[in-house]
Amino acid sequence: MKQYVLALDEGTTSARAILFDREGKIVSLSQHEFPQYYPQSGWVEQDPMELYASQYAAMTECVAKSGVSPEAIAAVGITNQRETTIVWDRATGRPVYPAIVWQCRRTADECAALEREGKSAYITEKTGLRPDAYFSATKLRWILDHVSGARERAARGELLFGTVDTWLLWKLTEGRVHATDRTNASRTMLFDIGACAWDEDLLSLFDIPRAMLPEVYPSGHVFGTVTIMGAEIPIAGIAGDQQAALFGQGCLSFGDMKCTYGTGCFLLANTGETRVVSRSGLLTTLAAAPEGAPTAYALEGSVFVGGAVVQWLRDEMGFFDESRDSEYFASKVADSAGVYVVPSFTGLGAPYWDGKATGAIVGLTRGVTRHHVIRAALEAIAYETEDVIAAMANDMGRRPNLLRVDGGASANGLLMQFQSDISNLRVLLPRTREATALGAALLAGLAVGFYRDTDDIAGVLKRDRVFSPEMKREEREKRLSGWHRAVAATRAFTES
C-alpha cells in the first residue's frame, strides 16, 4: 500500500529530498550543498552536473535511511530554484555552459535596452513580467550568443533548454522526458500566461529556436518515472519553489498570501482565475494547480537578498559562526539604535526594480556594536517584505490580516515578531516548515490519487505558532520612514 510521497527540492544553495507521510509529517530528510561560482562581478553560475549529483545523492540517501520500501512511495514531486538557465546536448546529456543562476546580473544592460526600445509593455502584457536579468530569456540568449556554434546547433534541435526542474526531470528519466510545468515556464519571459503557451513573437524577439524548448504541462501531472532502488515511481508534480510554497501553505483562495524566507524573500498572493495587473512594481505569474483545475494566477514580489544577508554577516563579516546565532546576538540589544542595513547586494527587487543599487549601512554612531548591526540586518528582511506587502495590498484593493511564512529564516522568532509588528498583521508559522517541498509532494499526490482533492489535503496544513502585532502605530510609522530614507540614500549613492 502506498503510504508516502517524496519531494525533491533543488534550491539555490543545496539539494534536499524529503519523504512525507499522508499527514504531511516528515519521515526522512537529506540535504547536500553544492558550490556557487562567481567568474566576474555580478555573475553567478553553478555546475549542472553538480546540481544533479547533489539531488540524486539526497534522493537515494533520504529513501535509504528512512527504512521505507521504495514500493511504498506513491509519487515524486520536484520543486526548484526558478529562472536558472541550463543548455545541454541532447545526444550526450552534457551541458554546453554552466548554469546561469537567477541572481546573475550579466544581462542587466540588455534588459535596460529593451526598456529603452519600448518593448517592456508588450513583454509585460504577454508574460506578466518586466524585462530584467532575473528571468531566463536573456540568459538563454547570452549562452546561444557566446558558446561557439550553439545557436546553429539549437536550431537543428541538437541542444535543449531547461530551468532546473526540466534538467532534473530529463536526467531522472534518463533522457526520456523534456518537459516543464506552467509555473516554471511563466518565469522565462518567453511564455504567454494567458494562452499558457510559448509565444512565437517573444521567441523571435529573443532569437530563441522553438526546437530547444520543453513541453509544458500543469503542475500536477504525471511527467514520467524515476527508478529509485529498483522501484519505478511516477514523477507527478513540478512547481517552481515559490508557487510550490504557495500551494504547500494552503493559499488556494483570492488574497491568501505567503512569504518564503530563503536566500531571497518571495511574497506571493493567490488571485484565483483573476489575472491582476500590478500598478506597484509587482509581477503577475501563474500559480500551481492540479491537472484539470482552472488556470490560477498570483501576484509576486521578489526580494533578492533575504536570508542571504545573514549568510553575509556569518561568512564575510565573521559576526557569528552559525546562522541560527543571529537571533541570540540580535536579542542582546533592545533595538538597532537607529541603524538600517539595506542589503541590496544584487540590486533591489520589488517594488523598486533597481538592478544597479548596491548595499549600505546607514545611521552609524560611535555607540553602535555588532549586535545593533545584526539586529538591523534581520529587521531589513522584514522591511523589505513589508514594502512588498504594501504594494500587493494596493494592487488587490485590500490589505491582508494574515501572512503565512516558511523558509529557513521563519525559524527566527525575533524576525517573525518584528515582521508582525512592522506589517501590523498576524504571522502564521505552519507545523511543517518545509512548505516548498510539501507543496510539490501534495501536487504529486493529487496527480496519482494519493489525495482525492484539495479538500482532502486540508488536514495536512496545520499551524504551529502565530505572532501578533505589539508595536504602536507611531513607532511603526517612525521606523518605516527611517527605512525608506535609508533605501533612498542607497539608491542616490548608486546614481551618483
PDB file of N, CA and C in Angstrom, residues 272-347:
ATOM      1  N   GLY A 272      -6.542  33.669  -7.764  1.00  0.00           N
ATOM      2  CA  GLY A 272      -7.502  32.785  -8.417  1.00  0.00           C
ATOM      3  C   GLY A 272      -7.450  32.872  -9.926  1.00  0.00           C
ATOM      4  N   GLU A 273      -8.608  32.882 -10.551  1.00  0.00           N
ATOM      5  CA  GLU A 273      -8.672  32.965 -12.009  1.00  0.00           C
ATOM      6  C   GLU A 273      -8.524  34.398 -12.513  1.00  0.00           C
ATOM      7  N   THR A 274      -8.404  35.353 -11.568  1.00  0.00           N
ATOM      8  CA  THR A 274      -8.261  36.760 -11.940  1.00  0.00           C
ATOM      9  C   THR A 274      -6.792  37.099 -12.151  1.00  0.00           C
ATOM     10  N   ARG A 275      -6.472  37.572 -13.321  1.00  0.00           N
ATOM     11  CA  ARG A 275      -5.105  37.987 -13.633  1.00  0.00           C
ATOM     12  C   ARG A 275      -4.961  39.463 -13.279  1.00  0.00           C
ATOM     13  N   VAL A 276      -4.478  39.735 -12.083  1.00  0.00           N
ATOM     14  CA  VAL A 276      -4.340  41.110 -11.598  1.00  0.00           C
ATOM     15  C   VAL A 276      -3.090  41.736 -12.207  1.00  0.00           C
ATOM     16  N   VAL A 277      -3.261  42.871 -12.859  1.00  0.00           N
ATOM     17  CA  VAL A 277      -2.134  43.601 -13.432  1.00  0.00           C
ATOM     18  C   VAL A 277      -1.634  44.594 -12.393  1.00  0.00           C
ATOM     19  N   SER A 278      -0.376  44.467 -12.022  1.00  0.00           N
ATOM     20  CA  SER A 278       0.170  45.294 -10.955  1.00  0.00           C
ATOM     21  C   SER A 278       0.419  46.723 -11.409  1.00  0.00           C
ATOM     22  N   ARG A 279       0.090  47.658 -10.519  1.00  0.00           N
ATOM     23  CA  ARG A 279       0.418  49.067 -10.706  1.00  0.00           C
ATOM     24  C   ARG A 279       1.554  49.466  -9.763  1.00  0.00           C
ATOM     25  N   SER A 280       2.101  48.483  -9.046  1.00  0.00           N
ATOM     26  CA  SER A 280       3.012  48.791  -7.942  1.00  0.00           C
ATOM     27  C   SER A 280       4.353  48.082  -8.045  1.00  0.00           C
ATOM     28  N   GLY A 281       4.750  47.714  -9.250  1.00  0.00           N
ATOM     29  CA  GLY A 281       6.061  47.109  -9.418  1.00  0.00           C
ATOM     30  C   GLY A 281       6.121  45.630  -9.101  1.00  0.00           C
ATOM     31  N   LEU A 282       4.964  44.955  -9.062  1.00  0.00           N
ATOM     32  CA  LEU A 282       4.936  43.526  -8.808  1.00  0.00           C
ATOM     33  C   LEU A 282       4.787  42.760 -10.117  1.00  0.00           C
ATOM     34  N   LEU A 283       4.894  41.445 -10.020  1.00  0.00           N
ATOM     35  CA  LEU A 283       4.778  40.583 -11.189  1.00  0.00           C
ATOM     36  C   LEU A 283       3.472  39.795 -11.124  1.00  0.00           C
ATOM     37  N   THR A 284       2.928  39.491 -12.276  1.00  0.00           N
ATOM     38  CA  THR A 284       1.809  38.570 -12.373  1.00  0.00           C
ATOM     39  C   THR A 284       2.360  37.254 -12.891  1.00  0.00           C
ATOM     40  N   THR A 285       2.041  36.181 -12.222  1.00  0.00           N
ATOM     41  CA  THR A 285       2.624  34.898 -12.588  1.00  0.00           C
ATOM     42  C   THR A 285       1.571  33.815 -12.453  1.00  0.00           C
ATOM     43  N   LEU A 286       1.875  32.629 -12.948  1.00  0.00           N
ATOM     44  CA  LEU A 286       0.957  31.509 -12.812  1.00  0.00           C
ATOM     45  C   LEU A 286       1.164  30.830 -11.470  1.00  0.00           C
ATOM     46  N   ALA A 287       0.073  30.444 -10.835  1.00  0.00           N
ATOM     47  CA  ALA A 287       0.129  29.694  -9.589  1.00  0.00           C
ATOM     48  C   ALA A 287       0.036  28.207  -9.907  1.00  0.00           C
ATOM     49  N   ALA A 288       0.554  27.394  -9.011  1.00  0.00           N
ATOM     50  CA  ALA A 288       0.496  25.948  -9.201  1.00  0.00           C
ATOM     51  C   ALA A 288      -0.937  25.460  -9.025  1.00  0.00           C
ATOM     52  N   ALA A 289      -1.329  24.520  -9.873  1.00  0.00           N
ATOM     53  CA  ALA A 289      -2.677  23.953  -9.792  1.00  0.00           C
ATOM     54  C   ALA A 289      -2.645  22.514 -10.284  1.00  0.00           C
ATOM     55  N   PRO A 290      -3.512  21.660  -9.741  1.00  0.00           N
ATOM     56  CA  PRO A 290      -3.586  20.282 -10.222  1.00  0.00           C
ATOM     57  C   PRO A 290      -4.095  20.224 -11.657  1.00  0.00           C
ATOM     58  N   GLU A 291      -3.841  19.121 -12.338  1.00  0.00           N
ATOM     59  CA  GLU A 291      -4.327  18.938 -13.698  1.00  0.00           C
ATOM     60  C   GLU A 291      -5.855  18.935 -13.683  1.00  0.00           C
ATOM     61  N   GLY A 292      -6.448  19.651 -14.654  1.00  0.00           N
ATOM     62  CA  GLY A 292      -7.892  19.722 -14.730  1.00  0.00           C
ATOM     63  C   GLY A 292      -8.500  20.891 -13.982  1.00  0.00           C
ATOM     64  N   ALA A 293      -7.731  21.520 -13.099  1.00  0.00           N
ATOM     65  CA  ALA A 293      -8.227  22.678 -12.352  1.00  0.00           C
ATOM     66  C   ALA A 293      -8.137  23.928 -13.223  1.00  0.00           C
ATOM     67  N   PRO A 294      -8.950  24.950 -12.936  1.00  0.00           N
ATOM     68  CA  PRO A 294      -8.856  26.201 -13.708  1.00  0.00           C
ATOM     69  C   PRO A 294      -7.463  26.820 -13.577  1.00  0.00           C
ATOM     70  N   THR A 295      -7.061  27.559 -14.598  1.00  0.00           N
ATOM     71  CA  THR A 295      -5.789  28.278 -14.535  1.00  0.00           C
ATOM     72  C   THR A 295      -5.833  29.268 -13.382  1.00  0.00           C
ATOM     73  N   ALA A 296      -4.801  29.237 -12.553  1.00  0.00           N
ATOM     74  CA  ALA A 296      -4.744  30.110 -11.382  1.00  0.00           C
ATOM     75  C   ALA A 296      -3.561  31.053 -11.506  1.00  0.00           C
ATOM     76  N   TYR A 297      -3.762  32.282 -11.032  1.00  0.00           N
ATOM     77  CA  TYR A 297      -2.728  33.309 -11.109  1.00  0.00           C
ATOM     78  C   TYR A 297      -2.312  33.754  -9.714  1.00  0.00           C
ATOM     79  N   ALA A 298      -1.192  34.460  -9.662  1.00  0.00           N
ATOM     80  CA  ALA A 298      -0.702  35.015  -8.402  1.00  0.00           C
ATOM     81  C   ALA A 298       0.020  36.319  -8.677  1.00  0.00           C
ATOM     82  N   LEU A 299       0.026  37.192  -7.693  1.00  0.00           N
ATOM     83  CA  LEU A 299       0.897  38.357  -7.681  1.00  0.00           C
ATOM     84  C   LEU A 299       2.153  37.983  -6.915  1.00  0.00           C
ATOM     85  N   GLU A 300       3.297  38.467  -7.375  1.00  0.00           N
ATOM     86  CA  GLU A 300       4.547  38.118  -6.718  1.00  0.00           C
ATOM     87  C   GLU A 300       5.456  39.326  -6.581  1.00  0.00           C
ATOM     88  N   GLY A 301       6.072  39.398  -5.433  1.00  0.00           N
ATOM     89  CA  GLY A 301       7.130  40.371  -5.202  1.00  0.00           C
ATOM     90  C   GLY A 301       8.364  39.643  -4.718  1.00  0.00           C
ATOM     91  N   SER A 302       9.469  39.843  -5.372  1.00  0.00           N
ATOM     92  CA  SER A 302      10.707  39.132  -5.044  1.00  0.00           C
ATOM     93  C   SER A 302      11.729  40.090  -4.452  1.00  0.00           C
ATOM     94  N   VAL A 303      12.222  39.740  -3.283  1.00  0.00           N
ATOM     95  CA  VAL A 303      13.316  40.458  -2.637  1.00  0.00           C
ATOM     96  C   VAL A 303      14.582  39.649  -2.886  1.00  0.00           C
ATOM     97  N   PHE A 304      15.561  40.241  -3.537  1.00  0.00           N
ATOM     98  CA  PHE A 304      16.729  39.479  -3.973  1.00  0.00           C
ATOM     99  C   PHE A 304      17.570  38.957  -2.808  1.00  0.00           C
ATOM    100  N   VAL A 305      17.692  39.735  -1.752  1.00  0.00           N
ATOM    101  CA  VAL A 305      18.527  39.335  -0.615  1.00  0.00           C
ATOM    102  C   VAL A 305      17.670  39.306   0.649  1.00  0.00           C
ATOM    103  N   GLY A 306      17.411  38.094   1.133  1.00  0.00           N
ATOM    104  CA  GLY A 306      16.690  37.905   2.380  1.00  0.00           C
ATOM    105  C   GLY A 306      17.616  37.233   3.385  1.00  0.00           C
ATOM    106  N   GLY A 307      17.470  35.903   3.495  1.00  0.00           N
ATOM    107  CA  GLY A 307      18.352  35.156   4.379  1.00  0.00           C
ATOM    108  C   GLY A 307      19.817  35.273   4.002  1.00  0.00           C
ATOM    109  N   ALA A 308      20.088  35.658   2.768  1.00  0.00           N
ATOM    110  CA  ALA A 308      21.481  35.816   2.322  1.00  0.00           C
ATOM    111  C   ALA A 308      22.210  36.884   3.125  1.00  0.00           C
ATOM    112  N   VAL A 309      21.479  37.836   3.697  1.00  0.00           N
ATOM    113  CA  VAL A 309      22.157  38.860   4.500  1.00  0.00           C
ATOM    114  C   VAL A 309      22.702  38.241   5.792  1.00  0.00           C
ATOM    115  N   VAL A 310      22.030  37.223   6.301  1.00  0.00           N
ATOM    116  CA  VAL A 310      22.530  36.514   7.482  1.00  0.00           C
ATOM    117  C   VAL A 310      23.787  35.726   7.111  1.00  0.00           C
ATOM    118  N   GLN A 311      23.775  35.098   5.930  1.00  0.00           N
ATOM    119  CA  GLN A 311      24.975  34.399   5.465  1.00  0.00           C
ATOM    120  C   GLN A 311      26.137  35.369   5.312  1.00  0.00           C
ATOM    121  N   TRP A 312      25.861  36.568   4.835  1.00  0.00           N
ATOM    122  CA  TRP A 312      26.901  37.595   4.677  1.00  0.00           C
ATOM    123  C   TRP A 312      27.487  37.988   6.037  1.00  0.00           C
ATOM    124  N   LEU A 313      26.633  38.182   7.017  1.00  0.00           N
ATOM    125  CA  LEU A 313      27.109  38.504   8.360  1.00  0.00           C
ATOM    126  C   LEU A 313      27.982  37.372   8.913  1.00  0.00           C
ATOM    127  N   ARG A 314      27.616  36.146   8.585  1.00  0.00           N
ATOM    128  CA  ARG A 314      28.357  34.987   9.079  1.00  0.00           C
ATOM    129  C   ARG A 314      29.669  34.776   8.334  1.00  0.00           C
ATOM    130  N   ASP A 315      29.599  34.757   7.012  1.00  0.00           N
ATOM    131  CA  ASP A 315      30.747  34.342   6.206  1.00  0.00           C
ATOM    132  C   ASP A 315      31.716  35.479   5.885  1.00  0.00           C
ATOM    133  N   GLU A 316      31.185  36.614   5.452  1.00  0.00           N
ATOM    134  CA  GLU A 316      32.047  37.722   5.056  1.00  0.00           C
ATOM    135  C   GLU A 316      32.426  38.627   6.229  1.00  0.00           C
ATOM    136  N   MET A 317      31.492  38.868   7.124  1.00  0.00           N
ATOM    137  CA  MET A 317      31.763  39.765   8.244  1.00  0.00           C
ATOM    138  C   MET A 317      32.285  39.030   9.476  1.00  0.00           C
ATOM    139  N   GLY A 318      32.021  37.731   9.570  1.00  0.00           N
ATOM    140  CA  GLY A 318      32.510  36.949  10.696  1.00  0.00           C
ATOM    141  C   GLY A 318      31.884  37.318  12.030  1.00  0.00           C
ATOM    142  N   PHE A 319      30.614  37.772  12.019  1.00  0.00           N
ATOM    143  CA  PHE A 319      29.952  38.209  13.251  1.00  0.00           C
ATOM    144  C   PHE A 319      29.511  37.039  14.128  1.00  0.00           C
ATOM    145  N   PHE A 320      29.311  35.872  13.532  1.00  0.00           N
ATOM    146  CA  PHE A 320      28.944  34.667  14.291  1.00  0.00           C
ATOM    147  C   PHE A 320      29.280  33.459  13.436  1.00  0.00           C
ATOM    148  N   ASP A 321      29.232  32.281  14.046  1.00  0.00           N
ATOM    149  CA  ASP A 321      29.644  31.056  13.359  1.00  0.00           C
ATOM    150  C   ASP A 321      28.489  30.289  12.736  1.00  0.00           C
ATOM    151  N   GLU A 322      27.312  30.383  13.327  1.00  0.00           N
ATOM    152  CA  GLU A 322      26.135  29.675  12.845  1.00  0.00           C
ATOM    153  C   GLU A 322      25.012  30.670  12.586  1.00  0.00           C
ATOM    154  N   SER A 323      24.280  30.479  11.482  1.00  0.00           N
ATOM    155  CA  SER A 323      23.203  31.421  11.145  1.00  0.00           C
ATOM    156  C   SER A 323      22.173  31.535  12.253  1.00  0.00           C
ATOM    157  N   ARG A 324      21.894  30.434  12.920  1.00  0.00           N
ATOM    158  CA  ARG A 324      20.881  30.474  13.976  1.00  0.00           C
ATOM    159  C   ARG A 324      21.291  31.374  15.146  1.00  0.00           C
ATOM    160  N   ASP A 325      22.592  31.662  15.255  1.00  0.00           N
ATOM    161  CA  ASP A 325      23.060  32.528  16.338  1.00  0.00           C
ATOM    162  C   ASP A 325      22.673  33.993  16.137  1.00  0.00           C
ATOM    163  N   SER A 326      22.222  34.340  14.935  1.00  0.00           N
ATOM    164  CA  SER A 326      21.866  35.740  14.667  1.00  0.00           C
ATOM    165  C   SER A 326      20.769  36.221  15.610  1.00  0.00           C
ATOM    166  N   GLU A 327      19.799  35.352  15.902  1.00  0.00           N
ATOM    167  CA  GLU A 327      18.718  35.752  16.810  1.00  0.00           C
ATOM    168  C   GLU A 327      19.256  36.012  18.211  1.00  0.00           C
ATOM    169  N   TYR A 328      20.162  35.175  18.673  1.00  0.00           N
ATOM    170  CA  TYR A 328      20.738  35.338  20.015  1.00  0.00           C
ATOM    171  C   TYR A 328      21.460  36.680  20.137  1.00  0.00           C
ATOM    172  N   PHE A 329      22.316  37.002  19.174  1.00  0.00           N
ATOM    173  CA  PHE A 329      23.083  38.238  19.258  1.00  0.00           C
ATOM    174  C   PHE A 329      22.197  39.468  19.057  1.00  0.00           C
ATOM    175  N   ALA A 330      21.209  39.360  18.153  1.00  0.00           N
ATOM    176  CA  ALA A 330      20.303  40.490  17.930  1.00  0.00           C
ATOM    177  C   ALA A 330      19.471  40.790  19.167  1.00  0.00           C
ATOM    178  N   SER A 331      19.146  39.758  19.944  1.00  0.00           N
ATOM    179  CA  SER A 331      18.313  39.953  21.129  1.00  0.00           C
ATOM    180  C   SER A 331      19.070  40.579  22.291  1.00  0.00           C
ATOM    181  N   LYS A 332      20.385  40.760  22.148  1.00  0.00           N
ATOM    182  CA  LYS A 332      21.181  41.378  23.200  1.00  0.00           C
ATOM    183  C   LYS A 332      20.969  42.896  23.269  1.00  0.00           C
ATOM    184  N   VAL A 333      20.331  43.456  22.252  1.00  0.00           N
ATOM    185  CA  VAL A 333      20.026  44.890  22.253  1.00  0.00           C
ATOM    186  C   VAL A 333      18.527  45.070  22.046  1.00  0.00           C
ATOM    187  N   ALA A 334      17.988  46.166  22.565  1.00  0.00           N
ATOM    188  CA  ALA A 334      16.546  46.400  22.508  1.00  0.00           C
ATOM    189  C   ALA A 334      16.072  46.811  21.126  1.00  0.00           C
ATOM    190  N   ASP A 335      16.966  47.452  20.366  1.00  0.00           N
ATOM    191  CA  ASP A 335      16.623  47.880  19.012  1.00  0.00           C
ATOM    192  C   ASP A 335      17.922  48.051  18.231  1.00  0.00           C
ATOM    193  N   SER A 336      17.827  48.599  17.045  1.00  0.00           N
ATOM    194  CA  SER A 336      19.009  48.731  16.189  1.00  0.00           C
ATOM    195  C   SER A 336      19.754  50.047  16.398  1.00  0.00           C
ATOM    196  N   ALA A 337      19.348  50.837  17.381  1.00  0.00           N
ATOM    197  CA  ALA A 337      19.994  52.129  17.686  1.00  0.00           C
ATOM    198  C   ALA A 337      19.983  53.069  16.481  1.00  0.00           C
ATOM    199  N   GLY A 338      18.912  52.989  15.688  1.00  0.00           N
ATOM    200  CA  GLY A 338      18.790  53.875  14.536  1.00  0.00           C
ATOM    201  C   GLY A 338      19.578  53.437  13.319  1.00  0.00           C
ATOM    202  N   VAL A 339      20.175  52.243  13.365  1.00  0.00           N
ATOM    203  CA  VAL A 339      20.941  51.722  12.235  1.00  0.00           C
ATOM    204  C   VAL A 339      20.001  50.993  11.271  1.00  0.00           C
ATOM    205  N   TYR A 340      20.213  51.220   9.988  1.00  0.00           N
ATOM    206  CA  TYR A 340      19.492  50.484   8.954  1.00  0.00           C
ATOM    207  C   TYR A 340      20.503  49.828   8.018  1.00  0.00           C
ATOM    208  N   VAL A 341      20.291  48.547   7.753  1.00  0.00           N
ATOM    209  CA  VAL A 341      21.070  47.831   6.750  1.00  0.00           C
ATOM    210  C   VAL A 341      20.196  47.681   5.510  1.00  0.00           C
ATOM    211  N   VAL A 342      20.702  48.134   4.369  1.00  0.00           N
ATOM    212  CA  VAL A 342      19.988  47.949   3.096  1.00  0.00           C
ATOM    213  C   VAL A 342      20.790  46.904   2.300  1.00  0.00           C
ATOM    214  N   PRO A 343      20.374  45.637   2.317  1.00  0.00           N
ATOM    215  CA  PRO A 343      21.197  44.563   1.752  1.00  0.00           C
ATOM    216  C   PRO A 343      20.977  44.341   0.254  1.00  0.00           C
ATOM    217  N   SER A 344      21.103  45.413  -0.507  1.00  0.00           N
ATOM    218  CA  SER A 344      20.877  45.312  -1.960  1.00  0.00           C
ATOM    219  C   SER A 344      22.173  44.899  -2.660  1.00  0.00           C
ATOM    220  N   PHE A 345      22.678  43.715  -2.303  1.00  0.00           N
ATOM    221  CA  PHE A 345      23.951  43.251  -2.842  1.00  0.00           C
ATOM    222  C   PHE A 345      23.862  42.928  -4.331  1.00  0.00           C
ATOM    223  N   THR A 346      22.684  42.545  -4.795  1.00  0.00           N
ATOM    224  CA  THR A 346      22.490  42.235  -6.222  1.00  0.00           C
ATOM    225  C   THR A 346      21.357  43.084  -6.792  1.00  0.00           C
ATOM    226  N   GLY A 347      21.274  44.319  -6.335  1.00  0.00           N
ATOM    227  CA  GLY A 347      20.213  45.207  -6.776  1.00  0.00           C
ATOM    228  C   GLY A 347      18.995  45.089  -5.869  1.00  0.00           C
TER     229      GLY A 347
END
